[in-house]
Coordinates of C-alpha atoms in Angstrom, one line a residue:
Chain A
M1 CA 54.5 41.2 -66.4
K2 CA 52.2 38.1 -66.2
K3 CA 53.6 37.6 -62.6
V4 CA 52.6 41.1 -61.4
G5 CA 49.3 40.6 -62.7
L6 CA 48.8 37.4 -60.9
R7 CA 50.0 39.1 -57.7
I8 CA 47.3 41.8 -58.1
L9 CA 44.7 39.1 -58.8
F10 CA 45.8 37.2 -55.6
Y11 CA 45.6 40.2 -53.3
A12 CA 42.3 41.3 -54.7
A13 CA 41.0 37.8 -53.8
V14 CA 42.5 38.0 -50.4
V15 CA 40.9 41.5 -49.8
L16 CA 37.6 40.4 -51.0
L17 CA 37.7 37.3 -48.6
A18 CA 38.6 39.6 -45.6
A19 CA 35.9 42.2 -46.7
I20 CA 33.2 39.3 -46.8
V21 CA 34.1 38.1 -43.4
L22 CA 34.4 41.4 -41.7
L23 CA 31.3 43.1 -43.4
P24 CA 28.6 41.9 -40.7
F25 CA 30.9 42.9 -37.8
L26 CA 31.5 46.3 -39.5
W27 CA 27.8 46.8 -40.2
M28 CA 26.9 45.9 -36.5
L29 CA 29.3 48.3 -35.3
I30 CA 28.4 51.2 -37.6
S31 CA 24.5 50.5 -37.0
S32 CA 25.2 50.4 -33.3
L33 CA 26.5 54.1 -33.6
K34 CA 23.7 55.4 -35.8
T35 CA 20.4 57.2 -34.7
Q36 CA 17.3 55.5 -35.8
V37 CA 16.8 57.9 -38.3
D38 CA 20.2 57.2 -39.9
I39 CA 19.4 53.5 -39.8
V40 CA 16.1 53.6 -41.5
A41 CA 17.7 55.9 -44.3
W42 CA 17.4 54.8 -47.9
P43 CA 20.0 54.4 -49.5
P44 CA 22.0 53.2 -46.6
K45 CA 23.9 55.8 -45.0
F46 CA 27.8 55.2 -45.0
V47 CA 28.7 58.6 -43.9
F48 CA 26.8 59.9 -40.6
S49 CA 27.7 61.7 -37.3
P50 CA 28.2 58.8 -34.9
T51 CA 26.4 58.6 -31.3
V52 CA 26.9 56.4 -28.3
Q53 CA 23.2 56.8 -27.2
N54 CA 22.3 53.2 -28.0
Y55 CA 25.0 51.8 -25.8
Y56 CA 23.7 54.1 -23.1
K57 CA 20.1 53.0 -23.6
V58 CA 21.3 49.4 -23.5
F59 CA 23.1 49.5 -20.4
E60 CA 20.7 52.0 -18.6
E61 CA 17.3 50.4 -19.5
Q62 CA 17.6 46.8 -20.0
D63 CA 19.3 45.4 -16.9
F64 CA 22.1 44.5 -19.0
I65 CA 24.9 44.4 -16.6
R66 CA 23.0 41.7 -14.7
Y67 CA 22.6 39.5 -17.7
F68 CA 26.2 40.0 -18.4
I69 CA 27.1 38.8 -15.1
N70 CA 24.8 35.8 -15.4
S71 CA 26.4 34.8 -18.5
T72 CA 29.9 35.2 -16.9
V73 CA 28.9 33.2 -13.9
V74 CA 27.4 30.3 -15.9
A75 CA 30.2 30.2 -18.3
L76 CA 33.0 30.3 -15.5
F77 CA 31.4 27.6 -13.5
A78 CA 30.7 25.4 -16.5
V79 CA 34.4 25.7 -17.7
G80 CA 35.6 25.0 -14.1
V81 CA 33.4 21.8 -13.5
S82 CA 34.3 20.6 -17.0
L83 CA 38.1 21.0 -16.2
L84 CA 37.6 19.1 -12.9
L85 CA 35.8 16.2 -14.5
G86 CA 37.4 16.4 -17.8
L87 CA 41.2 16.7 -17.1
P88 CA 41.5 13.3 -15.3
A89 CA 39.2 11.7 -17.8
A90 CA 41.2 13.1 -20.6
Y91 CA 44.4 12.1 -19.1
S92 CA 43.1 8.3 -18.5
I93 CA 41.9 8.2 -22.0
A94 CA 45.2 9.4 -23.4
R95 CA 47.3 7.0 -21.4
F96 CA 45.2 3.9 -21.4
S97 CA 43.9 4.6 -25.1
Q98 CA 40.3 4.2 -24.0
K99 CA 38.8 4.9 -27.4
R100 CA 35.1 3.7 -26.3
L101 CA 35.2 5.9 -23.3
A102 CA 36.1 9.0 -25.4
L103 CA 33.4 8.2 -27.8
V104 CA 30.8 8.2 -25.0
I105 CA 31.8 11.5 -23.8
L106 CA 32.2 13.0 -27.4
L107 CA 28.5 11.8 -28.1
A108 CA 27.5 14.9 -26.2
R109 CA 29.2 16.9 -28.7
L110 CA 27.5 15.3 -31.6
M111 CA 24.0 14.8 -30.4
P112 CA 21.4 17.6 -30.7
G113 CA 21.1 19.4 -27.3
I114 CA 17.2 19.6 -27.9
S115 CA 17.0 15.9 -27.5
F116 CA 18.0 15.9 -23.8
L117 CA 16.5 19.4 -23.3
M118 CA 12.9 18.3 -22.7
P119 CA 13.5 15.7 -20.1
W120 CA 15.7 18.2 -18.4
Y121 CA 13.0 20.6 -18.4
I122 CA 10.5 18.2 -16.8
I123 CA 13.0 16.9 -14.2
F124 CA 14.4 20.5 -13.3
S125 CA 10.8 21.7 -13.0
R126 CA 10.1 18.9 -10.6
L127 CA 13.2 19.5 -8.5
G128 CA 12.6 23.1 -8.3
L129 CA 15.8 23.9 -10.2
M130 CA 14.3 26.1 -13.2
D131 CA 15.7 29.5 -13.2
T132 CA 18.6 28.6 -11.0
Y133 CA 22.3 28.8 -11.8
V134 CA 22.5 25.1 -10.8
A135 CA 20.4 24.1 -14.0
L136 CA 22.3 26.3 -16.4
V137 CA 25.6 25.4 -15.1
L138 CA 24.9 21.6 -15.4
S139 CA 23.6 22.0 -19.0
H140 CA 26.5 24.1 -20.1
V141 CA 28.9 21.7 -18.5
L142 CA 27.4 19.3 -21.2
I143 CA 28.7 21.5 -24.0
A144 CA 32.1 22.4 -22.2
L145 CA 33.1 19.0 -21.1
P146 CA 33.4 17.2 -24.5
I147 CA 35.5 20.1 -25.7
V148 CA 37.9 19.8 -22.6
V149 CA 38.1 16.0 -23.1
W150 CA 38.7 16.2 -26.9
I151 CA 41.4 18.9 -26.7
M152 CA 43.1 17.6 -23.6
S153 CA 43.2 14.0 -24.5
S154 CA 45.0 14.9 -27.7
Y155 CA 47.4 17.2 -25.8
F156 CA 48.2 14.6 -23.1
E157 CA 49.2 12.2 -25.8
T158 CA 51.9 14.6 -27.1
I159 CA 53.6 14.4 -23.5
P160 CA 56.4 11.9 -23.7
I161 CA 55.6 8.8 -21.6
E162 CA 59.4 8.6 -20.6
L163 CA 58.7 11.4 -18.2
E164 CA 56.2 9.4 -16.3
E165 CA 58.1 6.2 -16.4
S166 CA 61.3 7.7 -14.9
A167 CA 59.1 9.3 -12.2
M168 CA 57.5 6.1 -11.5
V169 CA 61.0 4.4 -11.2
D170 CA 61.5 7.1 -8.6
G171 CA 58.4 5.9 -6.5
A172 CA 55.8 8.6 -7.5
S173 CA 52.3 7.5 -7.8
R174 CA 50.3 8.0 -10.9
H175 CA 48.2 10.4 -9.0
Y176 CA 51.2 12.5 -8.0
I177 CA 52.5 12.4 -11.5
F178 CA 49.3 13.7 -12.9
L179 CA 49.1 16.5 -10.5
R180 CA 52.7 17.4 -10.1
I181 CA 54.2 16.6 -13.6
I182 CA 51.7 16.3 -16.2
L183 CA 49.2 19.2 -15.3
P184 CA 52.1 21.8 -14.9
L185 CA 53.4 20.7 -18.5
S186 CA 49.9 21.2 -20.0
G187 CA 49.4 25.0 -19.7
P188 CA 48.9 25.6 -23.5
G189 CA 46.5 22.8 -23.7
I190 CA 44.5 23.9 -20.6
I191 CA 44.5 27.5 -22.2
T192 CA 43.1 26.2 -25.4
A193 CA 40.3 24.1 -23.8
T194 CA 39.4 26.9 -21.3
T195 CA 39.1 29.6 -24.0
L196 CA 37.0 27.5 -26.3
A197 CA 34.8 25.8 -23.6
F198 CA 34.1 29.4 -22.3
I199 CA 33.3 30.9 -25.8
F200 CA 30.9 28.1 -26.5
S201 CA 29.3 28.3 -23.2
W202 CA 29.0 32.1 -23.6
N203 CA 27.3 31.6 -27.0
N204 CA 24.8 29.2 -26.2
F205 CA 21.3 30.1 -26.7
L206 CA 19.1 27.0 -26.6
F207 CA 19.7 25.7 -23.2
S208 CA 19.5 29.2 -21.4
Q209 CA 16.4 29.9 -23.6
V210 CA 14.4 27.1 -21.9
L211 CA 16.0 26.7 -18.5
S212 CA 16.4 30.3 -17.5
M213 CA 13.8 33.0 -16.7
E214 CA 13.8 36.4 -15.2
K215 CA 16.6 35.5 -12.4
T216 CA 19.2 33.9 -14.4
R217 CA 18.7 35.0 -18.0
T218 CA 22.0 35.1 -20.0
L219 CA 23.0 37.5 -22.7
P220 CA 22.0 35.6 -25.7
I221 CA 18.5 35.5 -24.5
A222 CA 18.3 39.1 -23.3
V223 CA 19.6 40.4 -26.7
F224 CA 16.9 38.0 -28.5
N225 CA 14.1 39.5 -26.3
F226 CA 15.4 42.9 -27.4
L227 CA 13.7 42.3 -30.8
S228 CA 10.1 43.3 -30.8
Y229 CA 8.8 42.8 -34.1
A230 CA 6.5 45.8 -34.4
D231 CA 9.0 48.3 -34.3
I232 CA 12.6 47.1 -34.1
D233 CA 14.9 49.5 -32.4
W234 CA 17.8 48.6 -34.7
G235 CA 20.4 50.8 -33.1
G236 CA 19.6 49.3 -29.6
V237 CA 19.7 45.8 -31.0
M238 CA 23.1 46.3 -32.7
A239 CA 24.7 47.9 -29.7
A240 CA 23.4 44.9 -27.6
S241 CA 24.9 42.6 -30.3
V242 CA 28.3 44.3 -30.3
T243 CA 28.2 44.1 -26.3
I244 CA 27.5 40.3 -26.4
M245 CA 30.0 39.3 -29.1
A246 CA 32.8 41.4 -27.6
P247 CA 34.1 39.0 -25.0
A248 CA 34.2 36.1 -27.3
L249 CA 36.0 38.3 -30.0
V250 CA 38.5 39.8 -27.6
L251 CA 39.2 36.3 -26.1
T252 CA 39.9 35.0 -29.5
M253 CA 42.3 37.7 -30.3
I254 CA 44.2 37.4 -27.2
F255 CA 44.5 33.5 -27.6
Q256 CA 44.5 33.3 -31.3
R257 CA 47.1 30.8 -31.6
Y258 CA 45.3 28.4 -28.9
V259 CA 41.9 29.0 -30.6
V260 CA 43.2 28.0 -34.0
S261 CA 44.9 24.8 -32.6
G262 CA 41.7 24.0 -30.6
L263 CA 39.4 24.2 -33.4
T264 CA 41.7 22.3 -35.9
M265 CA 43.3 19.8 -33.8
G266 CA 41.1 16.7 -34.0
A267 CA 40.5 17.0 -37.6
V268 CA 44.1 17.2 -38.7
K269 CA 45.5 14.5 -36.5
G270 CA 43.6 11.8 -38.5
Chain B
M1 CA 54.1 11.3 -1.8
T2 CA 52.4 8.4 -0.2
Q3 CA 51.6 5.5 -2.4
N4 CA 47.9 4.6 -2.6
S5 CA 48.4 1.5 -4.3
Y6 CA 44.4 0.7 -4.7
A7 CA 43.8 4.1 -6.3
D8 CA 46.9 3.9 -8.2
S9 CA 46.4 0.4 -9.9
N10 CA 42.8 1.5 -10.7
I11 CA 43.4 4.8 -11.9
R12 CA 42.1 3.9 -15.4
W13 CA 38.5 3.7 -14.3
I14 CA 38.7 6.2 -11.0
Y15 CA 39.7 9.2 -13.4
P16 CA 37.1 8.9 -16.0
L17 CA 34.4 7.9 -13.7
P18 CA 33.0 11.3 -12.6
A19 CA 33.0 12.5 -16.2
I20 CA 31.2 9.2 -17.2
L21 CA 28.6 9.4 -14.5
F22 CA 27.8 13.0 -15.6
V23 CA 27.4 12.2 -19.1
A24 CA 25.2 9.1 -18.3
L25 CA 23.2 11.3 -15.9
L26 CA 22.8 14.4 -17.9
M27 CA 22.7 12.8 -21.6
V28 CA 22.1 9.0 -21.7
F29 CA 19.3 8.9 -19.0
P30 CA 17.5 12.0 -20.5
V31 CA 17.6 10.4 -24.1
L32 CA 16.1 7.1 -22.7
Y33 CA 13.5 9.2 -20.8
T34 CA 12.7 11.0 -24.2
T35 CA 12.2 7.6 -25.9
Y36 CA 9.8 6.7 -23.1
I37 CA 7.9 9.8 -23.4
S38 CA 7.4 9.2 -27.0
L39 CA 5.4 6.2 -26.1
T40 CA 2.9 8.1 -24.0
N41 CA 0.1 10.5 -24.8
W42 CA 1.7 13.1 -22.3
T43 CA 0.6 16.8 -22.8
L44 CA 2.0 19.3 -20.0
T45 CA -1.0 21.5 -20.5
S46 CA -3.7 19.1 -19.8
G47 CA -2.5 18.1 -16.4
A48 CA -3.7 14.5 -16.8
A49 CA -1.1 11.6 -16.0
P50 CA 0.6 10.3 -19.0
S51 CA -0.7 6.8 -20.2
F52 CA 1.2 4.5 -22.4
V53 CA 0.1 4.6 -25.9
G54 CA 2.7 2.5 -27.8
L55 CA 3.6 3.6 -31.1
D56 CA 0.5 5.9 -31.7
N57 CA 2.5 9.1 -31.5
Y58 CA 4.9 7.8 -34.3
A59 CA 1.8 6.7 -36.3
Q60 CA 0.5 10.3 -36.0
V61 CA 3.5 12.5 -36.3
L62 CA 5.6 10.7 -39.0
I63 CA 2.7 11.1 -41.6
E64 CA 2.0 14.7 -40.8
P65 CA 3.0 17.0 -43.8
R66 CA 4.4 19.7 -41.6
F67 CA 6.9 17.1 -39.9
L68 CA 7.8 15.5 -43.4
Q69 CA 8.5 18.9 -44.9
A70 CA 10.6 19.8 -42.0
L71 CA 12.7 16.6 -42.3
W72 CA 13.1 17.4 -46.0
R73 CA 14.1 20.9 -45.5
T74 CA 16.6 19.9 -42.8
M75 CA 18.3 17.6 -45.5
V76 CA 18.0 20.6 -48.2
F77 CA 19.5 23.0 -45.8
T78 CA 22.3 20.8 -44.5
V79 CA 23.4 19.5 -47.8
S80 CA 23.4 22.7 -49.6
A81 CA 25.0 24.7 -46.9
V82 CA 27.8 22.2 -46.4
A83 CA 28.4 21.5 -50.0
V84 CA 28.8 25.4 -50.7
E85 CA 31.1 25.6 -47.4
A86 CA 33.2 22.6 -48.6
V87 CA 33.9 24.1 -52.1
L88 CA 34.5 27.6 -51.0
G89 CA 36.4 26.6 -47.8
V90 CA 38.8 24.3 -49.8
A91 CA 39.4 26.9 -52.4
A92 CA 40.1 29.7 -49.8
A93 CA 42.6 27.3 -47.9
L94 CA 44.4 26.8 -51.4
L95 CA 44.4 30.4 -52.0
L96 CA 45.9 31.2 -48.6
N97 CA 48.4 28.3 -48.4
R98 CA 51.4 30.5 -49.2
A99 CA 53.5 33.3 -47.7
F100 CA 52.2 36.6 -48.3
V101 CA 52.0 39.9 -46.3
G102 CA 49.1 40.2 -43.9
R103 CA 48.6 36.3 -43.9
S104 CA 48.3 36.4 -40.0
V105 CA 45.8 39.1 -40.1
V106 CA 43.9 37.0 -42.6
K107 CA 44.0 34.1 -40.4
L108 CA 42.8 35.9 -37.5
L109 CA 40.0 37.3 -39.4
L110 CA 38.8 33.9 -40.4
L111 CA 38.6 32.9 -36.6
L112 CA 36.0 35.6 -36.1
P113 CA 32.8 34.2 -37.5
L114 CA 33.5 30.9 -35.6
V115 CA 33.3 32.6 -32.3
A116 CA 30.6 35.2 -33.1
T117 CA 27.5 34.6 -31.0
P118 CA 24.9 33.0 -33.5
V119 CA 22.1 34.9 -32.1
A120 CA 23.8 38.2 -32.7
V121 CA 25.0 36.8 -36.0
G122 CA 21.4 36.2 -37.0
I123 CA 20.1 39.6 -35.9
V124 CA 22.7 41.5 -38.0
F125 CA 21.7 39.3 -41.1
N126 CA 18.2 40.3 -40.2
L127 CA 19.1 43.9 -40.6
F128 CA 20.9 43.0 -43.9
Y129 CA 17.7 41.2 -45.3
D130 CA 15.2 44.0 -44.3
P131 CA 13.1 44.7 -47.2
T132 CA 13.2 48.4 -46.8
I133 CA 16.4 49.3 -45.2
G134 CA 18.6 46.2 -45.8
L135 CA 22.1 46.3 -47.3
A136 CA 21.4 43.1 -49.2
N137 CA 18.6 44.7 -51.5
Y138 CA 20.9 47.9 -51.8
V139 CA 23.7 45.6 -53.1
L140 CA 21.3 43.9 -55.7
E141 CA 20.0 47.4 -56.9
A142 CA 23.6 48.5 -57.3
L143 CA 24.3 45.5 -59.4
G144 CA 21.3 46.3 -61.5
L145 CA 19.1 43.3 -60.2
P146 CA 15.7 43.1 -58.8
P147 CA 15.3 43.2 -55.0
S148 CA 14.6 40.0 -53.3
S149 CA 12.4 39.1 -50.4
W150 CA 15.2 37.1 -48.5
I151 CA 13.8 35.6 -45.3
S152 CA 10.2 37.1 -45.7
A153 CA 9.2 34.7 -48.4
A154 CA 8.7 31.0 -48.4
S155 CA 10.6 30.5 -51.6
T156 CA 13.7 32.3 -50.6
V157 CA 14.0 31.8 -46.9
I158 CA 16.0 28.6 -46.8
F159 CA 18.5 30.0 -49.3
S160 CA 19.0 33.0 -47.2
L161 CA 19.5 31.0 -44.1
V162 CA 22.1 28.9 -46.0
V163 CA 24.0 32.2 -46.7
V164 CA 24.2 32.9 -43.0
D165 CA 25.6 29.3 -42.4
V166 CA 28.2 29.6 -45.2
W167 CA 29.3 33.0 -44.0
Q168 CA 29.9 31.7 -40.5
W169 CA 31.2 28.2 -40.9
T170 CA 33.1 28.2 -44.2
P171 CA 36.2 29.6 -42.3
M172 CA 36.1 26.5 -40.2
I173 CA 36.8 24.3 -43.2
T174 CA 39.4 26.7 -44.6
L175 CA 41.3 26.7 -41.2
I176 CA 41.1 22.9 -40.8
V177 CA 42.4 22.3 -44.5
L178 CA 45.2 25.1 -44.0
A179 CA 46.4 23.1 -40.9
G180 CA 46.3 20.0 -43.0
L181 CA 48.1 21.6 -45.8
A182 CA 50.9 22.9 -43.5
A183 CA 51.3 19.3 -42.2
L184 CA 52.0 17.9 -45.8
S185 CA 55.3 17.2 -47.1
D186 CA 56.6 19.3 -50.1
E187 CA 58.7 16.6 -51.8
P188 CA 55.7 15.2 -54.1
A189 CA 54.8 18.5 -55.4
E190 CA 58.5 19.3 -55.9
A191 CA 59.2 16.1 -57.7
A192 CA 56.2 16.9 -59.9
R193 CA 57.4 20.4 -60.6
I194 CA 60.6 19.0 -61.7
D195 CA 58.8 16.7 -64.0
G196 CA 57.1 19.8 -65.6
A197 CA 53.7 19.7 -64.2
N198 CA 52.0 23.1 -63.9
E199 CA 50.6 24.5 -60.7
W200 CA 46.9 23.6 -61.4
Q201 CA 48.0 20.0 -62.1
I202 CA 49.9 19.8 -58.9
I203 CA 46.8 21.1 -56.8
R204 CA 44.4 18.9 -58.7
L205 CA 46.5 15.6 -58.7
I206 CA 48.8 15.9 -55.7
T207 CA 47.8 18.6 -53.1
I208 CA 44.1 17.8 -52.9
P209 CA 44.2 13.9 -53.0
M210 CA 47.0 14.3 -50.2
V211 CA 44.8 16.6 -47.8
M212 CA 41.5 14.6 -48.7
P213 CA 41.3 13.0 -45.4
V214 CA 41.4 16.2 -43.7
I215 CA 38.8 17.6 -45.9
I216 CA 36.6 14.6 -45.3
T217 CA 36.9 15.0 -41.6
A218 CA 36.2 18.9 -41.6
V219 CA 33.0 18.3 -43.9
I220 CA 31.7 15.5 -41.4
L221 CA 32.1 17.8 -38.4
R222 CA 30.2 20.5 -40.5
L223 CA 27.5 18.0 -41.7
I224 CA 26.6 16.9 -38.1
D225 CA 26.5 20.7 -36.8
A226 CA 24.6 21.9 -39.8
L227 CA 21.9 19.3 -39.0
K228 CA 21.4 20.6 -35.7
T229 CA 21.4 24.2 -36.5
F230 CA 19.0 26.1 -34.1
D231 CA 20.1 29.6 -32.9
I232 CA 20.5 31.1 -36.4
I233 CA 17.1 29.8 -37.6
F234 CA 15.3 30.5 -34.3
A235 CA 16.6 34.1 -34.1
M236 CA 16.1 35.0 -37.6
T237 CA 12.6 33.5 -38.7
G238 CA 11.5 31.3 -35.7
G239 CA 10.6 28.9 -38.3
G240 CA 8.5 31.1 -40.6
P241 CA 7.1 32.5 -42.7
G242 CA 4.4 30.2 -42.0
Y243 CA 6.3 26.8 -41.6
A244 CA 8.6 27.6 -44.4
S245 CA 11.9 27.3 -42.4
E246 CA 11.0 24.7 -39.9
T247 CA 13.8 22.3 -39.6
L248 CA 13.5 19.2 -37.4
N249 CA 15.2 21.0 -34.5
L250 CA 12.8 23.9 -34.7
I251 CA 9.7 21.7 -34.9
G252 CA 11.0 19.6 -32.0
Y253 CA 11.3 22.9 -29.9
K254 CA 8.0 24.1 -30.7
Y255 CA 6.3 20.8 -30.0
S256 CA 8.1 20.7 -26.7
F257 CA 8.3 24.3 -25.5
E258 CA 5.4 26.1 -27.2
Y259 CA 2.7 23.4 -27.5
F260 CA 3.8 21.2 -24.6
R261 CA 2.8 18.3 -26.6
M262 CA 5.4 16.2 -24.9
G263 CA 4.5 12.7 -26.5
Q264 CA 4.7 14.0 -29.9
A265 CA 7.6 16.2 -29.4
A266 CA 9.5 13.1 -28.3
V267 CA 8.9 11.5 -31.4
I268 CA 10.5 14.3 -33.4
L269 CA 13.4 14.4 -31.0
V270 CA 13.9 10.7 -31.4
V271 CA 13.8 11.0 -35.1
L272 CA 16.3 13.9 -35.0
F273 CA 18.7 11.9 -32.7
L274 CA 18.5 8.9 -35.0
V275 CA 19.1 11.0 -38.1
V276 CA 22.2 12.6 -36.2
L277 CA 23.5 9.2 -35.1
A278 CA 22.9 7.7 -38.5
C279 CA 24.8 10.4 -40.3
S280 CA 27.6 10.2 -37.9
V281 CA 28.0 6.4 -38.1
A282 CA 27.7 6.5 -41.9
I283 CA 30.1 9.2 -42.6
T284 CA 32.7 8.0 -40.0
R285 CA 32.6 4.4 -41.6
L286 CA 32.7 6.3 -45.1
N287 CA 35.9 8.3 -43.9
K288 CA 37.6 5.0 -42.5
R289 CA 37.4 3.6 -45.7
T290 CA 38.6 6.5 -47.9
A291 CA 41.5 7.1 -45.5
T292 CA 43.1 3.7 -45.5

């Protein structure tokens, strides 16, 4: 009898936990399907007739597709450059246990972005790079690169060194080994790094807020600008929020296993 | 498969070199530049060339009440958010650390807040906190409690922001600790169970101490990130009402990109930088000592 009671209590706790996690997502989705009249109703309406007019409005009026493309371009290039720079660095760090080197790159992960943003603003202005993809991509590489290095150096360490040694006996160069043996074996690690780097670039607000203007504005900034404090169009804002979150959430669901291992990796290794 | 012996024997610095140069150019140099700016009286709006003023900016900014309050508020926000997250996160991990129906679904749900775009999260919580139509006051009313002003009053705004941080980042601690628990061996717990220990004793005296290094690492990561919280606060309150939710990050942003007082802004950024650096070093030292 006591056992059944504990079971029920346990599941109640789990359901409560899940409900708390889900509530903001659900409320965002529900509100995005409401008319303004239904949104401002008190007490809050849980039953209503859904409409997609908010989404229609977002894509129609707000030039949203352009911001969506901007975000995608910036994130893809940032991840690409980060892999190009980060994979060889991570390999070297893993094979030659370059702890200090790793620390320098990881500092970029620890330091507050705003402490290098002001100099960037000044320098990019002088170079005429404000509101260009170049400036945004460079800044986002600084977000993505430490993620790639952190995840991939841990991953490369798990690949048995015997593989390389036998290839070296056969006369293969280290460069050849890295390109033809190590990288092809690193698919799961690269998926993890790419997914997380993309998501964190996609979600970034601060860098784009300062370095982008009309031409290269990314989605988070566009959504934020959607808020006008005088009279908030909550339905539109919520539809915009759903749209901006969707890619990160979908990627996470597809690559669930990789995202978990990426987020927990460094901390558990000890 | 030609052997390039020079590149091959120097691969240990050729491979990391581009990444290091990139970080030096985009991070190390700017931080030094910020430090230099902090010693000048540069304002972008005046158009005058910056001149060297030594530590004048520091003398001015470091005693400003607005700065000191932001410094204090940053500490309060960080410590209270991370403390709550640590307790709830570890508790949730212990709860979920068993086989049950729907476990994989719950683990997927835990991932969602971590990847949710912070600006959008802030906006949804703004809707929750809205004094006239928000769900938060509806819940209070349903529980028979008086409504709160949430983010629109100076007395409650920090607490309300902590709630958002707790919602978004507690799952991070839970997932890390769950992974740590999965890596533990069952033997000590089994042995204790045979010796007649009850479940609570096993958790308190065996499981938690064994997983402690992982908990500490998770908390450190969270502390450093919480110190730097920007998106959520900027999107939800912009530092208001008044200056009531200004943290170092917010005030650094405003001095730089709203007032364009570069010299003074740089002082704040240097302080923020040093606070994060000091915390990183201190807690890593602490971690090493407890782990060994």
